[in-house]
Coordinates of C-alpha atoms and ligand atoms in Angstrom, one line a residue:
X1 CA 0.0 0.0 0.0
X2 CA 1.3 3.5 -0.8
X3 CA 1.6 5.4 2.4
X4 CA 2.8 8.7 3.7
X5 CA 5.0 9.2 6.8
X6 CA 6.0 12.3 8.6
X7 CA 9.7 12.5 9.3
X8 CA 11.6 15.1 11.4
X9 CA 15.3 15.6 11.1
X10 CA 15.9 16.7 14.7
X11 CA 18.0 19.6 16.0
X12 CA 21.2 17.5 16.7
X13 CA 21.3 16.4 13.1
X14 CA 20.5 19.8 11.5
X15 CA 23.2 21.4 13.8
X16 CA 25.7 18.9 12.4
X17 CA 24.9 19.5 8.7
X18 CA 23.4 16.0 8.3
X19 CA 20.2 17.0 6.4
X20 CA 21.5 15.9 3.0
X21 CA 23.0 12.6 4.2
X22 CA 19.8 11.6 5.9
X23 CA 17.5 12.6 3.0
X24 CA 19.7 10.5 0.7
X25 CA 19.0 7.4 2.7
X26 CA 15.3 7.9 2.2
X27 CA 15.5 8.7 -1.4
X28 CA 17.8 5.8 -2.1
X29 CA 15.1 3.5 -0.7
X30 CA 12.4 4.5 -3.1
X31 CA 10.8 7.1 -0.9
X32 CA 9.6 10.3 -2.5
X33 CA 9.9 13.6 -0.7
X34 CA 6.4 15.2 -1.4
X35 CA 6.6 18.1 1.1
X36 CA 9.4 19.6 3.2
X37 CA 10.0 22.6 5.5
X38 CA 12.8 23.8 7.7
X39 CA 11.5 25.5 10.8
X40 CA 12.2 26.5 14.4
X41 CA 9.6 24.6 16.5
X42 CA 7.3 26.5 18.9
X43 CA 6.6 24.9 22.3
X44 CA 2.9 24.6 21.2
X45 CA 3.8 22.6 18.0
X46 CA 6.2 20.4 20.0
X47 CA 3.6 19.6 22.6
X48 CA 1.0 18.8 19.9
X49 CA 3.5 16.5 18.1
X50 CA 4.5 14.7 21.3
X51 CA 1.1 14.7 23.0
X52 CA 1.3 10.9 23.6
X53 CA 4.5 11.4 25.7
X54 CA 3.1 14.1 28.1
X55 CA 3.8 13.1 31.7
X56 CA 6.8 10.8 30.9
X57 CA 10.0 11.4 32.8
X58 CA 11.8 12.4 29.7
X59 CA 9.0 14.7 28.4
X60 CA 10.4 18.2 29.5
X61 CA 13.8 17.2 28.1
X62 CA 12.3 16.1 24.9
X63 CA 10.4 19.4 24.4
X64 CA 13.5 21.4 25.2
X65 CA 15.5 19.3 22.7
X66 CA 13.1 19.5 19.8
X67 CA 12.6 23.3 20.3
X68 CA 16.3 24.3 20.7
X69 CA 17.1 24.9 17.1
X70 CA 15.7 24.2 13.6
X71 CA 14.2 20.9 12.5
X72 CA 13.3 19.7 9.0
X73 CA 9.8 18.3 8.6
X74 CA 9.4 16.0 5.6
X75 CA 6.5 14.0 4.2
X76 CA 7.7 10.8 2.5
X77 CA 5.6 8.7 0.3
X78 CA 6.1 5.2 -1.0
X79 CA 5.1 1.5 -0.7
X80 CA 4.9 0.6 3.0
X81 CA 6.4 4.0 3.9
X82 CA 5.5 3.9 7.6
X83 CA 7.2 0.6 8.4
X84 CA 10.0 1.3 5.9
X85 CA 11.0 4.7 7.4
X86 CA 11.0 3.3 10.9
X87 CA 13.3 0.5 9.7
X88 CA 15.6 2.9 8.0
X89 CA 15.7 5.1 11.2
X90 CA 16.5 2.2 13.5
X91 CA 15.7 1.7 17.2
X92 CA 15.1 4.7 19.5
X93 CA 18.4 4.1 21.3
X94 CA 21.2 4.6 18.7
X95 CA 23.4 2.1 20.5
X96 CA 20.8 -0.6 19.9
X97 CA 20.0 0.4 16.3
X98 CA 21.0 -1.9 13.4
X99 CA 24.1 -1.1 11.4
X100 CA 23.4 1.3 8.5
X101 CA 20.3 2.9 10.1
X102 CA 20.1 6.6 10.4
X103 CA 20.2 6.5 14.2
X104 CA 23.1 4.1 14.3
X105 CA 25.0 6.2 11.8
X106 CA 24.2 9.6 13.3
X107 CA 22.3 9.4 16.6
X108 CA 24.2 10.5 19.7
X109 CA 22.0 9.0 22.4
X110 CA 18.3 8.1 23.1
X111 CA 17.6 11.8 23.9
X112 CA 19.4 13.1 20.8
X113 CA 18.6 10.4 18.2
X114 CA 18.5 12.6 15.0
X115 CA 15.2 11.6 13.5
X116 CA 11.5 11.0 14.1
X117 CA 9.1 8.9 12.0
X118 CA 5.4 8.3 12.3
X119 CA 4.5 4.9 13.9
X120 CA 1.0 4.2 12.5
X121 CA -1.3 5.4 9.7
X122 CA -3.4 7.3 12.3
X123 CA -0.3 9.1 13.7
X124 CA 1.0 9.8 10.2
X125 CA -2.2 11.6 9.3
X126 CA -2.3 13.5 12.6
X127 CA 1.4 14.5 12.3
X128 CA 1.1 15.6 8.7
X129 CA -1.8 17.8 9.6
X130 CA 0.2 19.4 12.5
X131 CA 3.3 20.1 10.4
X132 CA 1.6 21.0 7.1
X133 CA -1.7 22.5 8.1
X134 CA -2.4 23.8 4.6
X135 CA -2.7 20.3 3.2
Ligands
CDP201 O1 11.0 8.1 18.3 P1 10.6 6.7 18.7 O2 9.2 6.3 18.3 O3 11.6 5.6 18.3 O4 10.6 6.6 20.3 P2 9.5 6.9 21.4 O5 9.7 5.9 22.5 O6 8.2 7.1 20.8 O7 10.0 8.3 22.1 C1 9.9 9.5 21.3 C2 11.1 10.3 21.5 O8 11.3 10.7 22.9 C3 12.4 9.5 21.2 O9 12.7 9.5 19.8 C4 13.4 10.4 21.9 O10 13.8 11.6 21.2 C5 12.7 10.7 23.2 N1 12.9 9.8 24.3 C6 13.9 10.2 25.3 O11 14.5 11.3 25.2 N2 14.1 9.3 26.3 C7 13.5 8.2 26.5 N3 13.8 7.4 27.5 C8 12.6 7.8 25.5 C9 12.3 8.6 24.4
MG202 MG1 7.3 6.9 19.0

């Protein structure tokens, strides 16, 4: 099934000039960039995006991290895009992520893991509406 997934290239990766290298991994795996935006994230947007994590012990740190400098929000489209992007990104903790994944290659730690990707069709739709409200 052709799906869409919302990816964020997070502040630690944008700060280290990794946008091109990360997008190349997606494009090389048959995913099409169909929308993209570089933006500094407001607290309001960060809280809407991470609503499911409110109350977790890492939540305040997560909101500070995602709002500290610019992110790149990307909509990727392709066959099985949601599972495919999560596979390409690798596990949440870069030390546990498979070789060749974005987080293994570029992630610094669980709390600076370089990328986000939608985890379900419902969340993909919700996140795309949050980041690209005109669509
Ligand atoms: O991003 P992913 O779906 O792989 O992980 P998650 O468990 O849904 O957590 C969302 C994000 O919260 C992670 O990508 C990390 O940036 C952050 N996090 C953290 O800083 N510390 C944790 N113990 C767990 C998650
Ligand atoms: Mg998640």
